[in-house]
Coordinates of C-alpha atoms in Angstrom, one line a residue:
M9 CA 288.8 -127.8 176.6
Y10 CA 287.7 -128.4 173.2
D11 CA 289.5 -131.0 171.0
Y12 CA 289.9 -128.3 168.1
I13 CA 289.6 -124.8 167.5
I14 CA 289.3 -124.4 164.2
R15 CA 289.4 -120.1 164.0
G16 CA 289.0 -118.1 161.9
G17 CA 287.3 -119.8 158.1
A18 CA 284.9 -118.6 156.2
V19 CA 282.4 -120.7 157.1
F20 CA 280.1 -122.7 154.6
D21 CA 278.2 -124.2 157.2
G22 CA 276.1 -126.9 154.0
S23 CA 272.7 -124.8 154.2
G24 CA 273.3 -123.4 150.9
S25 CA 273.7 -120.2 152.8
P26 CA 276.4 -117.3 152.1
S27 CA 279.6 -117.6 154.4
E28 CA 279.5 -115.8 157.5
T29 CA 283.9 -115.2 159.5
G30 CA 284.2 -117.2 162.5
D31 CA 285.4 -119.4 164.9
I32 CA 284.1 -123.3 165.3
A33 CA 284.8 -126.0 167.9
V34 CA 284.6 -129.3 168.3
K35 CA 284.6 -131.7 171.0
D36 CA 284.5 -135.5 171.2
G37 CA 283.6 -135.8 168.0
V38 CA 280.6 -133.3 167.6
I39 CA 280.6 -129.3 166.7
V40 CA 280.2 -127.0 169.8
T41 CA 280.1 -124.2 169.1
V42 CA 280.1 -122.4 165.4
G43 CA 280.5 -118.2 165.1
G44 CA 282.7 -115.3 166.2
S45 CA 285.7 -115.3 167.7
I46 CA 285.8 -118.9 170.5
R47 CA 288.6 -117.3 173.9
E48 CA 288.4 -120.7 175.4
T49 CA 291.5 -123.4 174.9
A50 CA 291.5 -126.8 172.7
K51 CA 294.0 -129.3 172.3
E52 CA 294.7 -128.2 169.0
V53 CA 294.2 -124.5 166.9
I54 CA 293.7 -125.4 162.8
D55 CA 295.0 -122.1 161.5
A56 CA 291.0 -121.1 158.9
A57 CA 292.5 -117.3 158.8
G58 CA 292.1 -116.8 154.2
A59 CA 290.4 -120.3 153.5
I60 CA 286.5 -121.5 153.7
V61 CA 285.3 -123.9 156.2
T62 CA 283.0 -126.7 154.5
P63 CA 281.2 -130.1 155.9
A64 CA 283.2 -133.1 154.7
W65 CA 281.1 -134.1 151.4
I66 CA 279.0 -136.9 151.1
D67 CA 279.6 -139.1 147.7
I68 CA 276.2 -141.1 147.6
H69 CA 277.5 -143.1 144.7
T70 CA 280.7 -145.1 144.8
H71 CA 281.9 -148.9 144.4
Y72 CA 283.9 -149.4 147.7
D73 CA 282.0 -152.3 148.8
G74 CA 285.6 -154.9 147.6
Q75 CA 287.5 -152.5 148.8
V76 CA 286.4 -151.6 152.1
T77 CA 287.1 -154.9 153.4
W78 CA 291.3 -154.0 153.0
D79 CA 291.7 -151.0 153.0
S80 CA 291.3 -148.4 155.9
E81 CA 293.0 -145.2 153.1
M82 CA 289.9 -145.0 151.3
D83 CA 291.6 -142.9 148.7
P84 CA 290.4 -141.6 145.8
S85 CA 287.9 -140.2 147.8
A86 CA 289.3 -139.5 151.5
S87 CA 292.3 -136.9 149.3
H88 CA 289.1 -135.3 147.8
G89 CA 287.5 -133.6 151.0
V90 CA 284.8 -136.5 151.4
G91 CA 283.7 -137.6 154.7
T92 CA 281.5 -139.8 154.2
I93 CA 280.5 -142.6 151.0
V94 CA 277.5 -144.9 150.6
M95 CA 278.6 -147.9 148.2
G96 CA 275.7 -150.8 146.9
N97 CA 275.5 -148.8 143.8
C98 CA 273.8 -150.1 140.0
G99 CA 272.5 -153.3 141.7
V100 CA 275.8 -154.6 142.5
G101 CA 278.0 -155.6 145.7
F102 CA 279.4 -158.1 147.4
A103 CA 276.2 -159.9 150.2
P104 CA 274.2 -161.8 150.5
V105 CA 277.0 -164.3 149.1
P106 CA 276.7 -168.0 148.8
R107 CA 279.0 -170.2 150.3
G108 CA 282.0 -170.5 147.6
G109 CA 280.0 -168.7 145.3
Q110 CA 282.0 -165.0 145.6
V111 CA 283.1 -165.5 141.9
H112 CA 279.8 -164.1 139.8
L113 CA 280.0 -161.9 142.4
I114 CA 283.3 -160.8 141.5
E115 CA 282.7 -161.5 138.0
L116 CA 279.9 -159.2 137.7
M117 CA 281.4 -156.3 139.8
E118 CA 284.7 -157.1 137.6
G119 CA 282.5 -156.5 134.4
V120 CA 280.1 -153.6 135.4
E121 CA 282.5 -151.9 137.3
D122 CA 286.3 -152.4 136.2
I123 CA 287.5 -153.9 139.2
P124 CA 290.0 -155.9 138.8
G125 CA 289.3 -159.0 139.9
T126 CA 292.1 -160.8 140.6
A127 CA 292.0 -157.9 143.3
L128 CA 288.2 -158.6 144.7
H129 CA 289.7 -162.4 144.3
E130 CA 293.0 -162.0 146.5
G131 CA 291.6 -159.4 149.1
M132 CA 288.8 -160.2 150.4
P133 CA 288.0 -162.0 153.1
W134 CA 286.0 -164.6 151.7
G135 CA 284.0 -166.7 154.5
A136 CA 283.1 -163.7 156.6
W137 CA 280.0 -163.3 155.6
E138 CA 277.3 -164.9 154.0
T139 CA 274.0 -162.5 154.3
Y140 CA 273.9 -159.2 154.3
P141 CA 273.5 -158.5 158.3
Q142 CA 276.9 -160.6 158.1
Y143 CA 278.5 -158.2 155.6
L144 CA 278.0 -155.3 158.3
D145 CA 278.4 -156.9 161.1
F146 CA 281.6 -157.7 159.8
L147 CA 282.4 -153.7 158.3
S148 CA 281.4 -152.7 161.9
G149 CA 284.3 -154.6 163.0
R150 CA 287.0 -151.6 161.0
S151 CA 287.9 -148.3 161.3
Y152 CA 288.3 -146.2 158.3
A153 CA 289.6 -142.1 157.3
L154 CA 286.0 -141.6 156.5
N155 CA 282.7 -143.3 157.6
I156 CA 281.1 -146.1 154.9
S157 CA 277.4 -146.8 154.4
S158 CA 275.7 -150.1 152.1
M159 CA 273.1 -150.2 149.8
I160 CA 271.9 -153.7 149.2
A161 CA 272.3 -154.5 146.1
H162 CA 269.7 -156.5 143.3
G163 CA 272.0 -158.7 141.3
A164 CA 273.8 -159.7 144.6
V165 CA 270.0 -160.7 146.3
R166 CA 269.0 -162.4 142.9
N167 CA 272.2 -164.8 142.5
Y168 CA 271.5 -165.8 145.7
V169 CA 267.8 -166.8 145.9
M170 CA 268.2 -168.1 142.2
G171 CA 271.3 -168.7 141.6
E172 CA 272.2 -169.3 137.7
R173 CA 268.7 -169.0 136.5
G174 CA 268.9 -165.4 138.4
R175 CA 272.1 -164.7 136.8
A176 CA 270.2 -165.6 133.2
N177 CA 267.5 -163.4 134.2
E178 CA 264.7 -165.2 134.3
D179 CA 261.5 -164.2 135.3
A180 CA 260.8 -165.2 139.6
T181 CA 258.9 -167.3 140.2
Q182 CA 256.6 -166.4 143.6
S183 CA 258.6 -168.8 146.4
D184 CA 262.0 -166.3 144.6
N185 CA 260.4 -163.1 145.3
E186 CA 259.4 -163.8 148.8
Q187 CA 262.7 -164.8 149.8
M188 CA 264.4 -162.1 147.6
A189 CA 261.9 -159.4 149.9
A190 CA 262.8 -161.2 153.4
I191 CA 266.7 -160.7 152.1
V192 CA 265.7 -156.8 151.6
E193 CA 263.7 -156.3 154.5
E194 CA 266.3 -157.9 156.8
G195 CA 269.0 -155.9 155.1
L196 CA 267.7 -152.5 155.4
R197 CA 266.3 -153.7 159.8
A198 CA 270.3 -154.5 159.7
G199 CA 271.3 -150.9 158.9
A200 CA 271.7 -150.8 155.0
V201 CA 270.9 -147.8 153.4
G202 CA 268.7 -148.7 150.6
F203 CA 268.2 -151.0 147.6
S204 CA 269.9 -150.3 144.1
T205 CA 269.1 -152.4 140.9
S206 CA 271.0 -152.1 137.4
R207 CA 268.8 -151.4 134.4
I208 CA 270.5 -150.5 132.0
M209 CA 271.7 -152.6 128.4
G210 CA 275.6 -151.9 129.2
H211 CA 275.7 -153.2 132.7
R212 CA 277.4 -156.9 132.5
S213 CA 279.4 -159.1 133.6
V214 CA 282.7 -160.5 132.6
Q215 CA 280.8 -163.3 130.9
G216 CA 278.8 -160.9 128.9
D217 CA 275.4 -161.8 130.8
P218 CA 273.3 -158.7 131.5
V219 CA 273.4 -157.9 135.5
P220 CA 270.7 -159.8 137.5
G221 CA 267.3 -158.4 138.0
T222 CA 267.9 -155.6 134.1
F223 CA 264.5 -157.1 133.3
A224 CA 262.6 -158.1 136.4
G225 CA 259.2 -157.5 136.4
D226 CA 256.8 -155.2 138.9
I227 CA 256.3 -158.1 140.7
E228 CA 259.4 -158.6 142.0
L229 CA 260.3 -154.7 141.5
G230 CA 257.0 -154.5 143.8
G231 CA 257.7 -156.9 146.5
I232 CA 261.4 -155.1 146.9
A233 CA 258.8 -152.0 147.4
Q234 CA 256.8 -153.6 149.5
A235 CA 260.1 -154.6 152.1
M236 CA 261.1 -151.0 151.9
N237 CA 258.1 -150.0 153.2
R238 CA 257.9 -152.4 156.0
A239 CA 261.3 -151.4 157.0
G240 CA 260.8 -147.9 156.9
V241 CA 264.1 -146.9 155.6
G242 CA 266.7 -146.9 152.5
V243 CA 266.6 -144.9 149.4
L244 CA 265.9 -146.8 145.8
Q245 CA 268.7 -145.9 143.5
V246 CA 268.6 -147.4 139.7
I247 CA 270.2 -147.2 137.3
P248 CA 267.1 -147.0 134.6
G249 CA 267.8 -148.1 130.8
G250 CA 267.5 -145.3 128.4
T251 CA 270.5 -143.6 130.4
L252 CA 272.8 -143.1 128.3
G253 CA 270.2 -142.8 125.4
E254 CA 271.9 -146.7 124.2
M255 CA 270.0 -147.6 120.5
G256 CA 268.4 -151.4 120.6
S257 CA 267.0 -150.9 124.6
P258 CA 263.4 -153.0 124.5
E259 CA 261.0 -149.9 124.5
E260 CA 259.8 -151.7 127.8
L261 CA 262.9 -150.6 128.9
S262 CA 262.5 -147.2 127.7
L263 CA 263.8 -144.7 129.7
E264 CA 259.8 -142.5 129.9
S265 CA 259.2 -146.3 131.1
E266 CA 262.0 -146.6 133.1
V267 CA 260.8 -143.4 135.5
D268 CA 257.5 -144.2 135.3
L269 CA 258.3 -147.5 137.2
I270 CA 260.7 -145.2 139.5
C271 CA 258.2 -142.6 140.2
R272 CA 255.3 -145.7 141.5
L273 CA 258.3 -147.9 143.4
S274 CA 258.4 -144.9 145.4
K275 CA 255.1 -144.4 145.8
A276 CA 254.7 -148.1 147.1
S277 CA 257.9 -147.7 149.3
G278 CA 257.3 -144.6 150.8
R279 CA 260.7 -144.2 150.5
S280 CA 262.9 -141.4 148.1
A281 CA 264.7 -143.1 145.0
T282 CA 266.7 -141.3 143.1
F283 CA 268.2 -142.7 139.3
T284 CA 271.1 -141.9 136.9
L285 CA 270.6 -138.7 134.5
F286 CA 272.7 -138.1 131.5
E287 CA 272.7 -135.3 128.1
T288 CA 272.8 -138.1 125.6
A289 CA 274.3 -137.2 122.0
N290 CA 271.2 -138.8 119.8
D291 CA 268.7 -136.8 122.0
P292 CA 269.6 -134.3 123.8
G293 CA 266.9 -132.2 125.2
K294 CA 265.9 -135.6 126.5
W295 CA 267.0 -135.2 130.1
R296 CA 264.0 -131.6 130.2
E297 CA 261.8 -133.9 129.5
I298 CA 262.7 -136.3 132.1
I299 CA 263.0 -134.1 135.0
D300 CA 259.4 -132.2 133.5
R301 CA 258.3 -136.3 133.8
V302 CA 259.3 -136.6 137.5
K303 CA 258.2 -133.1 138.6
V304 CA 255.4 -134.6 137.9
G305 CA 255.3 -137.7 139.6
N306 CA 256.3 -136.2 142.7
R307 CA 253.6 -134.0 142.8
R308 CA 251.3 -137.6 142.5
G309 CA 253.0 -138.8 145.8
A310 CA 256.6 -140.0 144.5
R311 CA 260.1 -138.3 146.3
V312 CA 262.5 -139.3 143.6
F313 CA 265.5 -137.2 142.8
P314 CA 267.2 -137.6 139.4
Q315 CA 271.1 -137.6 140.2
V316 CA 273.4 -135.7 138.2
G317 CA 277.3 -135.4 137.9
S318 CA 280.0 -132.9 137.6
R319 CA 280.8 -132.9 134.1
P320 CA 281.2 -135.3 130.7
T321 CA 281.7 -138.6 131.7
G322 CA 284.5 -140.6 128.9
F323 CA 286.7 -143.1 128.9
V324 CA 290.4 -142.5 129.6
F325 CA 293.2 -144.0 127.7
S326 CA 296.4 -144.2 127.7
L327 CA 300.1 -146.4 127.1
L328 CA 299.7 -146.9 130.5
S329 CA 296.2 -149.0 131.2
Y330 CA 293.4 -148.4 128.1
H331 CA 294.6 -148.0 124.1
P332 CA 293.0 -148.7 121.1
F333 CA 295.5 -150.3 119.5
M334 CA 296.2 -153.1 123.0
S335 CA 295.1 -155.9 120.6
K336 CA 296.8 -155.4 117.4
P337 CA 299.4 -157.9 117.2
T338 CA 302.4 -156.0 116.5
F339 CA 301.3 -154.6 120.0
Q340 CA 301.1 -157.6 122.0
K341 CA 304.6 -158.2 121.3
L342 CA 305.9 -155.1 121.6
K343 CA 303.9 -154.9 125.2
A344 CA 306.4 -157.7 127.2
L345 CA 309.2 -154.5 126.8
P346 CA 310.3 -152.8 129.3
F347 CA 307.8 -149.1 128.7
D348 CA 310.9 -146.7 127.9
R349 CA 311.7 -149.7 125.2
M350 CA 308.4 -150.2 123.8
I351 CA 307.6 -146.6 123.0
A352 CA 310.8 -146.3 121.4
E353 CA 309.7 -149.1 119.2
M354 CA 306.3 -147.6 118.6
R355 CA 307.5 -144.5 117.7
K356 CA 309.4 -146.1 114.7
S357 CA 307.3 -145.1 111.3
D358 CA 307.3 -148.5 109.9
V359 CA 306.0 -150.0 113.9
R360 CA 303.1 -147.0 113.1
A361 CA 302.2 -148.1 110.1
R362 CA 301.9 -151.8 110.9
I363 CA 300.0 -151.2 114.1
L364 CA 297.6 -148.5 112.0
A365 CA 296.9 -151.0 109.3
E366 CA 296.2 -154.0 111.2
D367 CA 292.9 -156.0 112.7
H368 CA 292.7 -156.3 116.3
V369 CA 293.5 -160.0 117.3
D370 CA 291.2 -162.0 118.8
A371 CA 289.3 -161.0 122.0
D372 CA 286.7 -162.1 124.3
P373 CA 284.0 -159.6 122.3
R374 CA 281.8 -160.1 126.0
K375 CA 284.7 -158.3 127.8
M376 CA 285.0 -154.7 128.4
E377 CA 288.4 -154.5 127.6
T378 CA 287.4 -155.9 124.4
L379 CA 284.1 -153.2 123.4
L380 CA 286.5 -150.6 124.8
V381 CA 290.0 -150.8 122.5
R382 CA 287.5 -152.2 119.0
A383 CA 284.5 -150.1 119.6
P384 CA 284.7 -147.2 117.0
L385 CA 286.1 -143.5 118.6
Q386 CA 284.4 -140.5 118.4
M387 CA 287.4 -138.7 117.2
D388 CA 284.8 -135.4 117.6
K389 CA 284.5 -136.8 121.3
T390 CA 288.4 -137.0 121.8
F391 CA 290.3 -134.6 123.8
A392 CA 294.1 -135.0 125.3
L393 CA 293.5 -134.8 128.9
T394 CA 295.9 -133.3 131.6
A395 CA 295.6 -132.0 135.1
D396 CA 294.5 -128.4 134.1
S397 CA 291.6 -129.7 131.5
T398 CA 288.4 -128.5 131.8
Y399 CA 286.7 -130.9 130.6
E400 CA 284.8 -128.2 128.6
P401 CA 287.3 -128.4 125.5
T402 CA 285.6 -126.7 122.0
A403 CA 285.9 -129.1 119.2
D404 CA 288.3 -127.2 117.9
E405 CA 290.0 -129.2 120.6
S406 CA 288.6 -132.3 119.8
F407 CA 291.4 -134.8 117.6
A408 CA 289.0 -135.0 114.6
A409 CA 290.1 -131.1 114.6
L410 CA 293.4 -131.3 115.3
A411 CA 294.1 -134.3 112.5
E412 CA 292.7 -132.2 110.2
R413 CA 294.7 -129.4 110.7
G414 CA 297.8 -131.6 110.7
G415 CA 297.0 -133.1 107.2
Y416 CA 297.0 -136.7 109.4
D417 CA 294.6 -139.5 107.5
D418 CA 292.3 -139.5 110.4
G419 CA 291.8 -139.0 114.4
L420 CA 292.5 -142.4 115.1
S421 CA 296.5 -141.3 114.0
Y422 CA 296.7 -138.4 115.5
M423 CA 295.7 -139.8 119.1
Y424 CA 298.1 -142.6 117.8
D425 CA 301.2 -140.1 117.2
Y426 CA 299.7 -138.5 120.9
L427 CA 300.0 -141.3 123.2
V428 CA 303.6 -142.3 122.1
G429 CA 304.8 -138.4 122.6
G430 CA 307.2 -136.8 125.1
D431 CA 307.5 -139.5 128.0
G432 CA 304.5 -141.7 126.0
R433 CA 302.7 -141.0 129.5
N434 CA 300.0 -138.9 128.5
F435 CA 296.2 -139.3 129.1
T436 CA 293.5 -139.0 126.2
I437 CA 289.2 -138.8 126.6
T438 CA 286.8 -139.7 124.9
F439 CA 283.1 -138.4 126.2
F440 CA 280.1 -140.0 126.4
T441 CA 277.6 -138.2 128.2
N442 CA 276.7 -134.5 129.0
Y443 CA 279.2 -133.4 126.0
A444 CA 276.6 -132.9 122.3
S445 CA 276.6 -129.6 121.4
Y446 CA 280.3 -128.6 123.7
T447 CA 279.1 -126.7 126.1
L448 CA 278.7 -127.7 130.4
D449 CA 275.1 -125.5 130.3
P450 CA 273.2 -128.7 130.5
V451 CA 275.2 -129.5 133.3
R452 CA 274.8 -126.7 134.5
E453 CA 270.8 -126.3 134.5
M454 CA 270.7 -129.7 135.8
Q455 CA 272.7 -129.0 139.1
L456 CA 270.6 -125.8 139.6
D457 CA 267.4 -127.6 139.1
E458 CA 265.5 -128.0 142.9
S459 CA 264.6 -131.8 141.7
T460 CA 268.2 -133.1 141.4
V461 CA 270.7 -134.3 143.8
L462 CA 274.8 -134.6 143.3
G463 CA 276.9 -138.0 142.5
L464 CA 277.9 -139.9 139.8
S465 CA 281.3 -139.4 141.0
D466 CA 281.6 -144.0 141.0
S467 CA 284.7 -143.5 143.5
G468 CA 286.3 -147.0 143.8
A469 CA 285.0 -148.1 140.3
H470 CA 286.4 -147.6 136.5
V471 CA 289.8 -147.7 138.0
R472 CA 291.8 -148.3 134.9
M473 CA 289.3 -146.1 132.3
I474 CA 287.2 -143.2 134.2
F475 CA 287.9 -140.8 136.8
D476 CA 285.2 -138.6 138.1
A477 CA 285.9 -139.9 141.7
V478 CA 287.8 -136.2 141.9
N479 CA 284.3 -134.7 141.4
P480 CA 283.8 -132.9 145.0
T481 CA 287.3 -131.3 143.8
Y482 CA 286.1 -130.2 140.5
Q483 CA 282.8 -128.5 141.4
L484 CA 284.5 -126.2 143.5
T485 CA 287.5 -125.7 141.1
Y486 CA 286.0 -125.1 138.1
W487 CA 282.1 -124.5 138.6
A488 CA 282.5 -122.2 141.8
R489 CA 285.9 -120.7 140.4
D490 CA 287.5 -121.5 137.1
R491 CA 284.4 -121.5 134.4
R492 CA 285.5 -118.6 131.3
R493 CA 283.1 -120.1 128.2
G494 CA 279.4 -119.2 130.1
A495 CA 278.7 -118.8 133.9
T496 CA 279.6 -120.7 137.2
L497 CA 277.7 -121.8 140.2
P498 CA 277.4 -120.2 143.5
L499 CA 280.2 -121.7 145.8
A500 CA 277.5 -122.1 148.8
H501 CA 275.3 -123.9 146.5
V502 CA 277.8 -126.2 145.0
I503 CA 278.9 -126.6 149.1
H504 CA 275.1 -127.4 149.8
R505 CA 274.9 -130.0 147.0
Q506 CA 277.9 -132.2 148.3
T507 CA 276.5 -131.4 151.8
R508 CA 273.2 -131.3 153.5
R509 CA 271.4 -131.6 150.0
N510 CA 272.9 -135.9 150.2
A511 CA 272.9 -136.6 154.2
E512 CA 269.1 -135.4 154.1
L513 CA 268.3 -137.5 150.8
F514 CA 270.4 -140.5 152.7
G515 CA 268.7 -139.5 156.5
F516 CA 272.5 -138.1 158.0
L517 CA 270.7 -136.6 159.6
D518 CA 273.2 -135.2 161.8
R519 CA 275.5 -134.2 159.6
G520 CA 276.6 -131.9 156.4
L521 CA 276.1 -129.1 158.5
I522 CA 278.1 -127.0 160.7
A523 CA 276.0 -126.0 163.4
P524 CA 276.2 -127.0 166.7
G525 CA 275.3 -130.8 167.9
M526 CA 276.3 -132.6 164.3
R527 CA 278.8 -134.3 163.5
A528 CA 282.3 -132.8 163.5
D529 CA 283.4 -133.6 159.9
L530 CA 285.1 -131.0 158.2
N531 CA 287.2 -129.6 155.3
V532 CA 289.0 -126.8 155.9
I533 CA 289.7 -125.5 152.5
D534 CA 292.2 -123.2 150.3
F535 CA 289.7 -122.5 147.6
E536 CA 291.7 -119.8 146.2
N537 CA 294.9 -122.3 145.3
L538 CA 292.4 -125.5 145.1
R539 CA 293.4 -127.3 141.8
L540 CA 293.7 -130.9 140.7
G541 CA 297.4 -132.5 139.9
S542 CA 298.6 -134.7 137.3
L543 CA 296.9 -137.9 137.2
E544 CA 298.7 -141.4 137.2
L545 CA 298.6 -144.7 137.5
R546 CA 299.9 -146.9 140.6
R547 CA 299.5 -150.8 141.1
D548 CA 298.8 -150.5 143.9
L549 CA 295.4 -152.7 144.5
P550 CA 295.9 -156.5 145.8
A551 CA 297.5 -158.8 143.8
G552 CA 299.2 -155.6 141.6
G553 CA 296.1 -154.7 140.4
E554 CA 296.3 -151.0 138.6
R555 CA 294.3 -148.1 139.3
L556 CA 294.2 -144.5 137.9
L557 CA 294.9 -141.6 140.9
Q558 CA 294.6 -137.6 141.0
S559 CA 295.6 -136.0 143.9
A560 CA 294.4 -133.1 144.9
Q561 CA 296.4 -129.9 146.4
G562 CA 294.4 -127.3 148.8
Y563 CA 293.0 -129.1 151.4
L564 CA 294.2 -128.1 154.6
A565 CA 292.7 -130.4 157.1
T566 CA 289.6 -132.8 156.6
L567 CA 288.4 -133.9 160.3
V568 CA 286.3 -136.9 160.4
N569 CA 284.1 -137.6 163.7
G570 CA 286.1 -134.8 165.0
C571 CA 289.5 -136.3 164.5
L572 CA 292.1 -134.9 162.4
T573 CA 292.2 -137.7 159.3
R574 CA 294.6 -135.2 156.5
R575 CA 296.8 -132.6 157.2
N576 CA 298.1 -130.3 153.9
G577 CA 296.8 -133.1 152.0
E578 CA 298.7 -135.9 153.5
D579 CA 297.0 -138.5 155.2
T580 CA 297.6 -138.7 159.4
G581 CA 296.8 -142.1 160.1
A582 CA 293.9 -141.3 162.2
R583 CA 291.3 -144.0 161.3
P584 CA 287.8 -142.7 162.9
G585 CA 285.5 -143.0 160.2
R586 CA 282.9 -146.1 161.0
L587 CA 279.6 -147.7 158.9
I588 CA 276.8 -145.7 159.5
R589 CA 274.0 -147.9 159.7
S590 CA 270.4 -146.3 158.9
T591 CA 268.1 -145.5 161.3
R592 CA 264.1 -145.9 160.9
A593 CA 262.7 -142.4 160.2

């Protein structure tokens, strides 16, 4: 008797091939039979008639490094069909950590990834590990609604070996380099699935300091590449300088020079590498040049895969979380009021006039919160954000255009009225990548390119200002079904990019494909009715920390390791997910 039979669905196996209607049998966590009509019995039969069946998604760019120590449900990823996550991206993580020295890693994670420091202080069991292998051992004793894996973070390694010198980005000595390489090799042999580093100037701790390793030279990075070579496992993940087209970056951190460095490191390590790639406003065509550069490097022996996203990246604003008026003196006097009364006060014409005219009160200019609310917002790239937003609005829908048509002084005053409108719980979004010309055609082109991989959800991070954790669902609804402003993408291609393609990059060769002998990580999806829900702000992190969440409708069932973890969008309470450790290829 089988554990489950999924009957009569359109099976997209994850290989990129068209679907075939048939049954799937699961037993002891493994797919046993695929296709045709299975006559044997099962403990439970899942009716998939009219639905599609896919491998569970594999999300390779997350920041659950803290959440995995206190949580087991692993939302928001679990509710969007994800079966395996990779964390430890962007050079920030929590191991190794000196005894009693967690504050520096918390400040780094809070600054770079906008995860409340109070949640990390109170939610994580500090003292349960020091070394990276000990961190993995701790995680291996826990169970989850999905499978987890972890990369070694450069910032944590540098902090552990060099202390204050490492956090200040001083040059590493020979002894430092040897110790860091040894830690990386030890971590990879213990089961880490890669090594990550950040070289972008915008990644800073709450103290305003660049991530340790931002300016690491060839000797330091070369030593780490050799450690990866000796270990024979792992992916090198890089956030390169220049990736956002930021002005003022040192010439040695230009995107072209960074990509050349990544290609050299891939060759030296003998490992695959991936880095973030966007369309940027200041040089919209640069991404094509970078992909061509990667292809040249790969022909010369590198194995580099630019990692691209599903839609524009944008900062989310609302009166519930971050907004441009939060450090104005008048708002500071109102913020302690009950929410409905605060909104009523803000709607008064004299209060509105004061808030719009006031300067910001003094605040720490190094903190992300301050940077967000004080930075000049591009109102021509600011839009209303609702559950049915396409993330591909026209220029006429921008707040700049709406303000001009409505007779407003500027887009910011229009934004004020929009935020205090309705019940005061409206959301806006300001795009800063992948939307230079008000079209997602470049994103489509990136996703079709044979050299790229799909990621950049940042799940578990930016919990109050960016919400791309829903990308796996958005990929299906918008790119394979709903897009009207341009061509869509084939459904089989979209599924392949979220499953087997990512599994092969990270060496997860037992999953991401619906075939006999593979892990039974599966989604049954009512594709025609799949949709995103409303954005909401929940206070469910440790110490009362807040985060934005967005639900999905249409996931009929999700199986992880052959266990039903979600049914009709609801958590079943099953926790079959485990830590995945790398194995030597």
